[in-house]
Amino acid sequence: MTLVVENLKKSFDNNIVLDGINVKIEPGEFVCILGKSGCGKSTLLNLLAGFTKPTHGSIKVKGEKIEKPSKQRGLVFQEHALFPWYTVLENISFGPIVQGLSKSEATEKAKKYLKLINLEEYENHYPSQLSGGMKQRVGIARALAGEPDFLLMDEPFGALDVFTKEHMRNELITIWSELKPTIIFITHDISEAIYLADRIIVLKKGLIAEEYNVHLPRPRQYYDEKFGKLATEIERTLM
């Protein structure tokens, strides 16, 4: 499903946060929205999720406006937002049950995604018994269990240590390569954006400052000369 954003504007009182965003995101793309704090990237994600409505303009999928949350769009935030009173398996099966699957069907689906994130042996653990990286993997599996067309991710690895963060980036690429959801990933980290994305959209003061197609083979190397040149170019755009 193609997502089309047309002349999107969002204001809070007299504060203009987004001022005329136009972008098209194709099915299966991995797009990073990159920008400094306060540039409007999280506001844009909330609009894409249907949590808030635009002041002007539209967001459409298959010609229909996004005006409320939908199972088409799975969400992963920096804070994992798992239910602490549910086990890992119960957290992942929660969405499918809400969508109408029987408990046995939902459990079967949850186990499929547990296997995908390599946490099968932790299915009966509670979130308090997991590391930060494990919690985020469960959060991703829970979002994917609803089988959304879009996976919206708001700086999901921002609170993790550097080693766990790197592991999670590789895990996400593996999951995306296998399932091919459309991923829209918010970040302020230039290297993270280049490592992950097919395309990087740079936001600056509520506007799209530039778009970059990332033509680097995977797995990508941070110390590759082309990686470094692109990082320098994006850094100049953000200045």
Coordinates of N, CA and C in Angstrom, one line a residue:
M1 N 0.8 -1.2 0.0 CA 0.0 0.0 0.0 C 0.9 1.3 0.0
T2 N 0.6 2.1 -1.0 CA 1.4 3.4 -1.0 C 0.8 4.4 -0.1
L3 N 1.6 5.1 0.7 CA 1.2 6.1 1.6 C 1.6 7.5 0.9
V4 N 0.6 8.4 0.9 CA 0.8 9.7 0.2 C 0.4 10.8 1.2
V5 N 1.4 11.7 1.4 CA 1.3 12.8 2.3 C 1.3 14.1 1.4
E6 N 0.2 14.9 1.5 CA 0.0 16.0 0.6 C -0.2 17.3 1.4
N7 N 0.8 18.2 1.2 CA 0.7 19.6 1.8 C 0.3 19.5 3.3
L8 N 0.9 18.7 4.0 CA 0.6 18.4 5.4 C 1.1 19.5 6.3
K9 N 0.1 20.1 7.1 CA 0.5 21.2 8.0 C -0.1 20.8 9.4
K10 N 0.7 21.1 10.4 CA 0.2 20.9 11.8 C 0.6 22.0 12.7
S11 N -0.4 22.6 13.4 CA -0.1 23.7 14.3 C -0.7 23.4 15.7
F12 N 0.0 23.8 16.7 CA -0.5 23.8 18.1 C -0.6 25.2 18.6
D13 N -1.9 25.7 18.7 CA -2.1 27.1 19.0 C -1.5 27.9 17.9
N14 N -0.6 28.8 18.1 CA 0.0 29.6 17.0 C 1.4 29.1 16.6
N15 N 1.7 27.9 17.1 CA 3.0 27.3 16.8 C 2.9 26.3 15.7
I16 N 3.6 26.7 14.5 CA 3.6 25.8 13.4 C 4.7 24.8 13.5
V17 N 4.3 23.5 13.6 CA 5.2 22.4 13.8 C 5.6 21.8 12.4
L18 N 4.6 21.6 11.6 CA 4.9 21.1 10.2 C 4.2 22.0 9.2
D19 N 5.0 22.3 8.2 CA 4.5 23.4 7.3 C 4.6 23.1 5.8
G20 N 3.8 22.1 5.4 CA 3.7 21.8 4.0 C 4.6 20.6 3.6
I21 N 4.3 19.4 4.2 CA 5.0 18.2 4.0 C 4.4 17.4 2.8
N22 N 5.2 17.1 1.8 CA 4.7 16.3 0.7 C 5.7 15.1 0.5
V23 N 5.2 13.9 0.6 CA 6.0 12.7 0.4 C 5.2 11.5 0.0
K24 N 5.8 10.6 -0.7 CA 5.1 9.4 -1.1 C 6.0 8.2 -0.7
I25 N 5.5 7.2 0.0 CA 6.2 6.1 0.5 C 5.6 4.8 -0.1
E26 N 6.5 4.1 -0.8 CA 6.0 2.9 -1.5 C 6.0 1.7 -0.6
P27 N 5.2 0.7 -1.0 CA 5.1 -0.6 -0.2 C 6.5 -1.2 0.0
G28 N 6.8 -1.6 1.2 CA 8.1 -2.4 1.4 C 9.3 -1.5 1.6
E29 N 9.1 -0.2 1.5 CA 10.3 0.8 1.7 C 10.6 0.8 3.2
F30 N 11.9 1.1 3.4 CA 12.4 1.4 4.8 C 12.8 2.8 4.7
V31 N 12.0 3.7 5.4 CA 12.3 5.1 5.3 C 12.6 5.6 6.7
C32 N 13.7 6.4 6.8 CA 14.0 7.1 8.1 C 13.7 8.5 8.0
I33 N 13.0 9.0 9.0 CA 12.7 10.5 9.1 C 13.7 11.0 10.1
L34 N 14.6 11.8 9.6 CA 15.8 12.2 10.4 C 15.7 13.7 10.7
G35 N 16.0 14.1 11.9 CA 16.1 15.5 12.3 C 16.4 15.7 13.7
K36 N 16.7 17.0 14.0 CA 17.1 17.3 15.4 C 15.8 17.4 16.3
S37 N 16.0 17.4 17.6 CA 14.8 17.6 18.5 C 14.1 18.8 18.2
G38 N 12.7 18.7 18.1 CA 11.9 19.9 17.9 C 11.6 20.2 16.4
C39 N 12.1 19.3 15.5 CA 11.9 19.6 14.1 C 10.5 19.1 13.6
G40 N 9.8 18.4 14.4 CA 8.5 17.9 13.9 C 8.4 16.5 13.6
K41 N 9.4 15.7 13.8 CA 9.4 14.3 13.3 C 8.5 13.4 14.1
S42 N 8.4 13.6 15.4 CA 7.5 12.8 16.2 C 6.0 13.2 15.9
T43 N 5.8 14.5 15.7 CA 4.5 15.0 15.3 C 4.0 14.3 14.0
L44 N 4.9 14.2 13.1 CA 4.6 13.6 11.8 C 4.2 12.1 12.0
L45 N 5.0 11.4 12.9 CA 4.7 10.0 13.1 C 3.3 9.9 13.8
N46 N 3.0 10.8 14.7 CA 1.7 10.7 15.3 C 0.5 11.0 14.3
L47 N 0.8 11.8 13.4 CA -0.2 12.0 12.3 C -0.3 10.8 11.4
L48 N 0.8 10.2 11.1 CA 0.8 9.0 10.3 C 0.0 7.8 11.0
A49 N 0.2 7.8 12.3 CA -0.5 6.8 13.1 C -2.0 7.0 13.3
G50 N -2.4 8.3 13.1 CA -3.8 8.6 13.2 C -4.1 9.1 14.6
F51 N -3.1 9.4 15.4 CA -3.4 9.8 16.8 C -3.8 11.3 16.9
T52 N -3.5 12.0 15.9 CA -3.9 13.4 15.8 C -4.2 13.8 14.3
K53 N -5.0 14.8 14.1 CA -5.4 15.2 12.8 C -4.6 16.4 12.3
P54 N -4.4 16.5 11.0 CA -3.6 17.6 10.5 C -4.5 18.9 10.5
T55 N -3.8 20.0 10.6 CA -4.4 21.3 10.5 C -4.8 21.6 9.1
H56 N -4.0 21.1 8.2 CA -4.3 21.3 6.7 C -3.6 20.1 6.0
G57 N -4.1 19.8 4.8 CA -3.5 18.7 4.0 C -4.1 17.3 4.4
S58 N -3.4 16.3 3.8 CA -4.0 15.0 4.1 C -2.9 13.9 4.0
I59 N -3.2 12.8 4.7 CA -2.4 11.5 4.6 C -3.3 10.5 4.1
K60 N -3.0 9.8 3.0 CA -3.9 8.8 2.4 C -3.2 7.5 2.1
V61 N -3.9 6.4 2.3 CA -3.5 5.1 1.9 C -4.6 4.5 1.1
K62 N -4.3 4.1 -0.1 CA -5.3 3.6 -1.1 C -6.4 4.6 -1.3
G63 N -6.0 5.9 -1.3 CA -7.0 6.9 -1.5 C -7.8 7.3 -0.3
E64 N -7.7 6.6 0.8 CA -8.5 6.9 2.0 C -7.6 7.7 3.0
K65 N -8.2 8.7 3.6 CA -7.5 9.5 4.6 C -7.3 8.8 5.9
I66 N -6.1 9.0 6.4 CA -5.8 8.5 7.8 C -6.3 9.5 8.8
E67 N -7.3 9.1 9.6 CA -7.9 10.0 10.5 C -8.0 9.4 11.9
K68 N -7.6 8.1 12.1 CA -7.7 7.5 13.4 C -6.7 6.3 13.3
P69 N -6.3 5.7 14.5 CA -5.5 4.6 14.5 C -6.1 3.4 13.8
S70 N -5.3 2.5 13.3 CA -5.8 1.3 12.5 C -4.8 0.2 12.7
K71 N -5.3 -1.0 12.6 CA -4.5 -2.2 12.6 C -3.5 -2.3 11.4
Q72 N -3.7 -1.5 10.4 CA -2.8 -1.4 9.3 C -1.5 -0.9 9.7
R73 N -1.4 -0.2 10.8 CA -0.2 0.5 11.3 C 0.2 0.1 12.7
G74 N 1.3 -0.7 12.7 CA 1.8 -1.1 14.0 C 2.8 -0.1 14.5
L75 N 2.9 0.0 15.9 CA 3.7 1.1 16.5 C 4.7 0.5 17.5
V76 N 5.9 1.1 17.4 CA 7.0 0.8 18.4 C 7.6 2.1 18.8
F77 N 7.6 2.3 20.2 CA 8.1 3.5 20.7 C 9.4 3.3 21.5
Q78 N 10.1 4.3 21.9 CA 11.3 4.2 22.7 C 11.1 3.4 24.0
E79 N 10.0 3.7 24.6 CA 9.6 2.9 25.8 C 8.8 1.8 25.3
H80 N 9.1 0.6 25.7 CA 8.5 -0.6 25.2 C 7.0 -0.8 25.3
A81 N 6.4 -0.2 26.4 CA 4.9 -0.2 26.6 C 4.3 -1.6 26.7
L82 N 5.1 -2.6 27.2 CA 4.6 -3.9 27.4 C 3.7 -3.9 28.7
F83 N 2.7 -4.8 28.7 CA 1.9 -5.0 29.9 C 2.7 -5.8 30.9
P84 N 3.0 -5.2 32.0 CA 3.9 -5.9 33.0 C 3.3 -7.1 33.6
W85 N 1.9 -7.2 33.6 CA 1.3 -8.3 34.2 C 1.0 -9.5 33.3
Y86 N 1.5 -9.3 32.0 CA 1.4 -10.4 31.0 C 2.8 -11.0 30.7
T87 N 2.8 -12.3 30.4 CA 4.0 -12.9 30.0 C 4.4 -12.4 28.6
V88 N 5.6 -12.7 28.1 CA 6.0 -12.4 26.8 C 5.0 -12.9 25.8
L89 N 4.6 -14.1 25.9 CA 3.7 -14.8 24.9 C 2.3 -14.1 25.0
E90 N 1.9 -13.7 26.2 CA 0.6 -13.1 26.3 C 0.6 -11.6 25.7
N91 N 1.7 -10.9 25.9 CA 1.9 -9.6 25.3 C 1.8 -9.6 23.8
I92 N 2.4 -10.6 23.2 CA 2.4 -10.7 21.7 C 1.1 -11.1 21.2
S93 N 0.4 -12.0 21.9 CA -0.9 -12.5 21.5 C -2.1 -11.6 21.8
F94 N -1.8 -10.6 22.6 CA -2.9 -9.6 22.9 C -3.6 -9.0 21.7
G95 N -2.8 -8.4 20.8 CA -3.3 -7.8 19.6 C -4.2 -8.7 18.8
P96 N -3.7 -9.9 18.4 CA -4.5 -10.8 17.6 C -5.8 -11.2 18.3
I97 N -5.8 -11.3 19.6 CA -7.0 -11.6 20.3 C -8.0 -10.5 20.2
V98 N -7.5 -9.2 20.4 CA -8.4 -8.1 20.3 C -9.0 -8.0 18.8
Q99 N -8.2 -8.4 17.8 CA -8.6 -8.4 16.5 C -9.6 -9.5 16.1
G100 N -9.9 -10.4 17.1 CA -10.9 -11.4 16.9 C -10.4 -12.9 16.8
L101 N -9.1 -13.1 16.8 CA -8.7 -14.5 16.8 C -9.0 -15.2 18.1
S102 N -9.1 -16.5 18.1 CA -9.3 -17.3 19.3 C -8.0 -17.3 20.0
K103 N -8.0 -17.7 21.3 CA -6.8 -17.7 22.1 C -5.8 -18.6 21.5
S104 N -6.2 -19.8 21.0 CA -5.3 -20.8 20.5 C -4.6 -20.3 19.2
E105 N -5.5 -19.6 18.3 CA -4.9 -19.0 17.1 C -4.0 -17.9 17.4
A106 N -4.3 -17.1 18.3 CA -3.4 -15.9 18.7 C -2.1 -16.4 19.3
T107 N -2.2 -17.5 20.1 CA -1.0 -18.1 20.7 C -0.1 -18.6 19.6
E108 N -0.7 -19.3 18.6 CA 0.1 -19.9 17.5 C 0.8 -18.8 16.7
K109 N 0.1 -17.7 16.5 CA 0.7 -16.6 15.8 C 1.8 -15.9 16.6
A110 N 1.6 -15.8 17.9 CA 2.6 -15.2 18.8 C 3.8 -16.0 18.8
K111 N 3.7 -17.3 18.8 CA 4.9 -18.2 18.8 C 5.7 -18.0 17.5
K112 N 5.0 -17.8 16.4 CA 5.7 -17.5 15.1 C 6.6 -16.3 15.2
Y113 N 6.1 -15.2 15.9 CA 6.9 -14.0 16.0 C 7.9 -14.1 17.1
L114 N 7.7 -14.9 18.1 CA 8.7 -15.2 19.1 C 9.9 -15.8 18.5
K115 N 9.6 -16.8 17.6 CA 10.7 -17.5 16.9 C 11.5 -16.5 16.0
L116 N 10.7 -15.6 15.4 CA 11.4 -14.6 14.5 C 12.4 -13.7 15.2
I117 N 12.0 -13.4 16.5 CA 12.9 -12.5 17.3 C 13.9 -13.3 18.2
N118 N 13.9 -14.6 18.0 CA 14.8 -15.5 18.8 C 14.6 -15.4 20.3
L119 N 13.3 -15.4 20.8 CA 13.1 -15.4 22.2 C 12.1 -16.5 22.6
E120 N 12.1 -17.6 21.9 CA 11.2 -18.7 22.2 C 11.3 -19.2 23.6
E121 N 12.5 -19.2 24.1 CA 12.7 -19.8 25.5 C 12.3 -18.8 26.6
Y122 N 11.9 -17.6 26.2 CA 11.4 -16.6 27.2 C 9.9 -16.4 27.2
E123 N 9.2 -17.3 26.5 CA 7.7 -17.0 26.3 C 7.0 -16.9 27.6
N124 N 7.4 -17.5 28.7 CA 6.7 -17.4 30.0 C 7.3 -16.4 31.0
H125 N 8.3 -15.7 30.5 CA 8.9 -14.6 31.3 C 8.0 -13.4 31.3
Y126 N 8.2 -12.6 32.3 CA 7.5 -11.3 32.4 C 8.4 -10.2 32.0
P127 N 7.9 -9.0 31.5 CA 8.8 -7.9 31.1 C 9.9 -7.5 32.1
S128 N 9.6 -7.6 33.4 CA 10.6 -7.2 34.4 C 11.8 -8.2 34.5
Q129 N 11.6 -9.3 33.8 CA 12.7 -10.3 33.8 C 13.6 -10.2 32.6
L130 N 13.3 -9.3 31.7 CA 14.0 -9.1 30.4 C 14.9 -7.9 30.4
S131 N 15.9 -8.0 29.6 CA 16.8 -6.8 29.4 C 16.1 -5.8 28.5
G132 N 16.7 -4.6 28.4 CA 16.1 -3.6 27.6 C 16.0 -4.0 26.1
G133 N 17.0 -4.6 25.6 CA 16.9 -5.1 24.2 C 15.9 -6.1 24.0
M134 N 15.7 -7.0 24.9 CA 14.7 -8.1 24.8 C 13.3 -7.5 24.8
K135 N 13.1 -6.5 25.7 CA 11.8 -5.8 25.8 C 11.5 -5.2 24.4
Q136 N 12.4 -4.6 23.8 CA 12.2 -3.9 22.5 C 11.9 -5.0 21.4
R137 N 12.6 -6.1 21.5 CA 12.3 -7.2 20.5 C 10.8 -7.7 20.7
V138 N 10.4 -7.8 21.9 CA 9.0 -8.2 22.2 C 8.1 -7.2 21.7
G139 N 8.4 -5.9 21.9 CA 7.6 -4.8 21.4 C 7.4 -4.8 19.9
I140 N 8.5 -5.1 19.2 CA 8.5 -5.3 17.7 C 7.6 -6.5 17.3
A141 N 7.8 -7.6 18.0 CA 7.0 -8.8 17.7 C 5.5 -8.5 17.9
R142 N 5.2 -7.8 19.0 CA 3.8 -7.5 19.3 C 3.2 -6.6 18.2
A143 N 4.0 -5.7 17.7 CA 3.5 -4.8 16.6 C 3.3 -5.6 15.4
L144 N 4.2 -6.5 15.1 CA 4.1 -7.3 13.9 C 3.1 -8.4 13.9
A145 N 2.7 -8.8 15.1 CA 1.7 -9.9 15.2 C 0.3 -9.5 14.7
G146 N 0.1 -8.2 14.7 CA -1.1 -7.7 14.1 C -1.1 -7.7 12.5
E147 N 0.1 -8.1 12.0 CA 0.3 -8.1 10.5 C 0.0 -6.8 9.9
P148 N 0.6 -5.7 10.3 CA 0.3 -4.4 9.7 C 1.0 -4.2 8.4
D149 N 0.5 -3.3 7.6 CA 1.2 -2.9 6.4 C 2.3 -2.0 6.6
F150 N 2.2 -1.2 7.7 CA 3.2 -0.2 8.1 C 3.6 -0.4 9.5
L151 N 4.9 -0.3 9.7 CA 5.5 -0.4 11.0 C 6.1 1.0 11.3
L152 N 5.5 1.7 12.3 CA 5.9 3.1 12.6 C 6.7 3.0 13.9
M153 N 8.0 3.5 13.8 CA 8.9 3.3 14.9 C 9.5 4.7 15.4
D154 N 9.2 5.1 16.6 CA 9.7 6.4 17.1 C 10.9 6.2 18.0
E155 N 12.1 6.4 17.4 CA 13.4 6.3 18.1 C 13.4 5.0 19.0
P156 N 13.1 3.8 18.5 CA 12.9 2.7 19.4 C 14.1 2.2 20.1
F157 N 15.3 2.6 19.6 CA 16.6 2.1 20.2 C 17.3 3.2 21.0
G158 N 16.6 4.3 21.1 CA 17.3 5.5 21.7 C 17.7 5.3 23.2
A159 N 17.0 4.5 23.9 CA 17.3 4.3 25.4 C 18.3 3.1 25.6
L160 N 18.7 2.4 24.5 CA 19.6 1.2 24.7 C 21.0 1.6 24.7
D161 N 21.9 0.7 25.3 CA 23.3 0.9 25.3 C 23.8 0.7 23.8
V162 N 25.0 1.1 23.6 CA 25.5 1.1 22.2 C 25.6 -0.3 21.6
F163 N 26.0 -1.3 22.4 CA 26.1 -2.6 21.9 C 24.7 -3.3 21.6
T164 N 23.8 -3.0 22.5 CA 22.4 -3.6 22.3 C 21.8 -2.9 21.1
K165 N 22.0 -1.6 21.0 CA 21.5 -0.8 19.9 C 21.9 -1.4 18.5
E166 N 23.2 -1.7 18.4 CA 23.8 -2.2 17.2 C 23.1 -3.6 16.9
H167 N 23.0 -4.4 17.9 CA 22.3 -5.7 17.7 C 20.9 -5.6 17.2
M168 N 20.2 -4.6 17.8 CA 18.8 -4.4 17.5 C 18.6 -3.9 16.0
R169 N 19.6 -3.1 15.6 CA 19.5 -2.6 14.2 C 19.6 -3.8 13.2
N170 N 20.5 -4.7 13.5 CA 20.7 -5.9 12.7 C 19.5 -6.8 12.7
E171 N 18.9 -6.9 13.9 CA 17.7 -7.7 14.1 C 16.6 -7.1 13.2
L172 N 16.4 -5.8 13.3 CA 15.4 -5.2 12.6 C 15.5 -5.3 11.0
I173 N 16.8 -5.2 10.6 CA 17.0 -5.4 9.1 C 16.7 -6.8 8.7
T174 N 17.0 -7.8 9.6 CA 16.6 -9.2 9.3 C 15.1 -9.4 9.2
I175 N 14.4 -8.8 10.2 CA 12.9 -8.9 10.2 C 12.3 -8.3 9.0
W176 N 12.8 -7.1 8.7 CA 12.3 -6.3 7.5 C 12.6 -7.1 6.2
S177 N 13.8 -7.7 6.1 CA 14.1 -8.4 4.9 C 13.2 -9.6 4.7
E178 N 12.8 -10.2 5.8 CA 12.0 -11.4 5.7 C 10.5 -11.1 5.5
L179 N 10.0 -10.1 6.2 CA 8.5 -9.8 6.1 C 8.2 -8.7 5.2
K180 N 9.1 -7.8 4.9 CA 8.9 -6.6 4.0 C 7.7 -5.7 4.4
P181 N 7.5 -5.4 5.6 CA 6.5 -4.3 5.9 C 7.1 -3.0 5.5
T182 N 6.3 -2.0 5.3 CA 6.8 -0.6 5.1 C 7.2 -0.1 6.4
I183 N 8.4 0.3 6.6 CA 8.9 0.8 7.9 C 9.2 2.3 7.8
I184 N 8.6 3.1 8.7 CA 8.9 4.5 8.9 C 9.5 4.7 10.2
F185 N 10.7 5.0 10.3 CA 11.6 5.0 11.5 C 12.1 6.4 11.8
I186 N 11.7 6.9 13.0 CA 12.1 8.2 13.4 C 13.5 8.1 14.1
T187 N 14.4 9.0 13.8 CA 15.7 9.0 14.5 C 16.3 10.4 14.4
H188 N 17.3 10.7 15.3 CA 18.1 11.9 15.2 C 19.5 11.5 14.9
D189 N 19.8 10.2 14.7 CA 21.1 9.7 14.6 C 21.4 9.4 13.1
I190 N 22.3 10.2 12.5 CA 22.6 10.1 11.1 C 23.1 8.7 10.7
S191 N 24.1 8.2 11.5 CA 24.6 6.9 11.2 C 23.6 5.8 11.2
E192 N 22.7 5.9 12.2 CA 21.6 4.9 12.3 C 20.7 5.0 11.0
A193 N 20.4 6.2 10.6 CA 19.5 6.3 9.4 C 20.2 5.7 8.2
I194 N 21.5 6.0 8.0 CA 22.2 5.5 6.8 C 22.3 4.0 6.9
Y195 N 22.5 3.4 8.1 CA 22.7 2.0 8.2 C 21.4 1.2 7.9
L196 N 20.2 1.9 8.3 CA 19.0 1.2 8.1 C 18.2 1.4 6.8
A197 N 18.2 2.6 6.4 CA 17.1 3.1 5.4 C 17.5 2.8 4.0
D198 N 16.4 2.7 3.2 CA 16.5 2.8 1.7 C 16.5 4.3 1.3
R199 N 15.7 5.1 2.2 CA 15.6 6.5 1.9 C 15.6 7.3 3.2
I200 N 16.2 8.4 3.2 CA 16.2 9.3 4.4 C 15.6 10.6 4.0
I201 N 14.6 11.0 4.9 CA 13.9 12.3 4.7 C 14.4 13.1 5.9
V202 N 15.0 14.2 5.5 CA 15.6 15.1 6.6 C 14.6 16.2 6.8
L203 N 14.1 16.3 8.1 CA 13.2 17.4 8.5 C 14.0 18.5 9.2
K204 N 13.6 19.7 8.9 CA 14.3 20.8 9.5 C 13.3 22.0 9.7
K205 N 13.0 22.4 10.9 CA 12.1 23.4 11.2 C 10.7 23.2 10.5
G206 N 10.2 22.0 10.6 CA 8.9 21.6 10.1 C 8.8 21.4 8.6
L207 N 9.9 21.4 7.9 CA 9.9 21.3 6.4 C 10.9 20.1 6.1
I208 N 10.6 19.6 4.9 CA 11.6 18.6 4.3 C 12.7 19.4 3.7
A209 N 13.9 19.3 4.4 CA 15.1 20.0 3.9 C 15.7 19.3 2.7
E210 N 15.7 17.9 2.7 CA 16.3 17.1 1.7 C 15.9 15.7 1.8
E211 N 15.9 14.9 0.7 CA 15.7 13.5 0.7 C 17.0 12.8 0.1
Y212 N 17.3 11.7 0.7 CA 18.5 10.9 0.2 C 18.1 9.5 0.0
N213 N 18.4 9.0 -1.2 CA 18.3 7.6 -1.5 C 19.6 6.9 -1.1
V214 N 19.6 5.9 -0.4 CA 20.8 5.2 0.1 C 21.1 4.0 -0.7
H215 N 22.1 4.2 -1.6 CA 22.5 3.1 -2.5 C 23.7 2.4 -2.0
L216 N 23.7 1.9 -0.9 CA 24.8 1.1 -0.3 C 24.4 -0.3 -0.1
P217 N 25.2 -1.3 -0.4 CA 24.8 -2.7 -0.2 C 24.8 -3.0 1.2
R218 N 23.9 -4.0 1.6 CA 23.8 -4.5 2.9 C 24.6 -5.8 3.0
P219 N 25.1 -6.1 4.2 CA 25.2 -5.3 5.4 C 26.1 -4.1 5.2
R220 N 25.7 -3.0 5.7 CA 26.5 -1.7 5.6 C 27.6 -1.6 6.6
Q221 N 28.6 -0.9 6.2 CA 29.8 -0.7 7.1 C 29.9 0.7 7.4
Y222 N 30.0 1.0 8.7 CA 30.0 2.4 9.2 C 31.3 3.1 8.7
Y223 N 32.3 2.4 8.5 CA 33.6 3.0 8.1 C 33.9 3.0 6.6
D224 N 32.8 2.6 5.8 CA 32.9 2.6 4.4 C 33.0 4.1 3.9
E225 N 33.8 4.3 2.9 CA 34.0 5.7 2.4 C 32.7 6.4 2.0
K226 N 31.9 5.6 1.2 CA 30.7 6.2 0.7 C 29.7 6.5 1.9
F227 N 29.7 5.6 2.9 CA 28.9 5.8 4.1 C 29.3 7.2 4.8
G228 N 30.6 7.4 4.9 CA 31.1 8.6 5.5 C 30.8 9.8 4.7
K229 N 30.9 9.8 3.4 CA 30.6 10.9 2.6 C 29.1 11.3 2.7
L230 N 28.2 10.3 2.7 CA 26.8 10.6 2.8 C 26.5 11.2 4.2
A231 N 27.1 10.7 5.3 CA 26.9 11.2 6.6 C 27.4 12.7 6.7
T232 N 28.5 13.0 6.0 CA 28.9 14.4 6.0 C 28.0 15.3 5.3
E233 N 27.4 14.8 4.2 CA 26.5 15.6 3.4 C 25.2 15.8 4.2
I234 N 24.7 14.8 4.9 CA 23.5 15.0 5.7 C 23.7 15.9 6.8
E235 N 24.9 15.8 7.4 CA 25.3 16.7 8.6 C 25.2 18.1 8.1
R236 N 25.7 18.4 6.9 CA 25.7 19.8 6.4 C 24.2 20.3 6.2
T237 N 23.4 19.4 5.8 CA 22.0 19.7 5.6 C 21.3 20.1 6.9
L238 N 21.7 19.4 8.0 CA 21.1 19.6 9.3 C 21.6 20.8 10.0
M239 N 22.7 21.4 9.5 CA 23.3 22.5 10.2 C 22.5 23.8 10.0

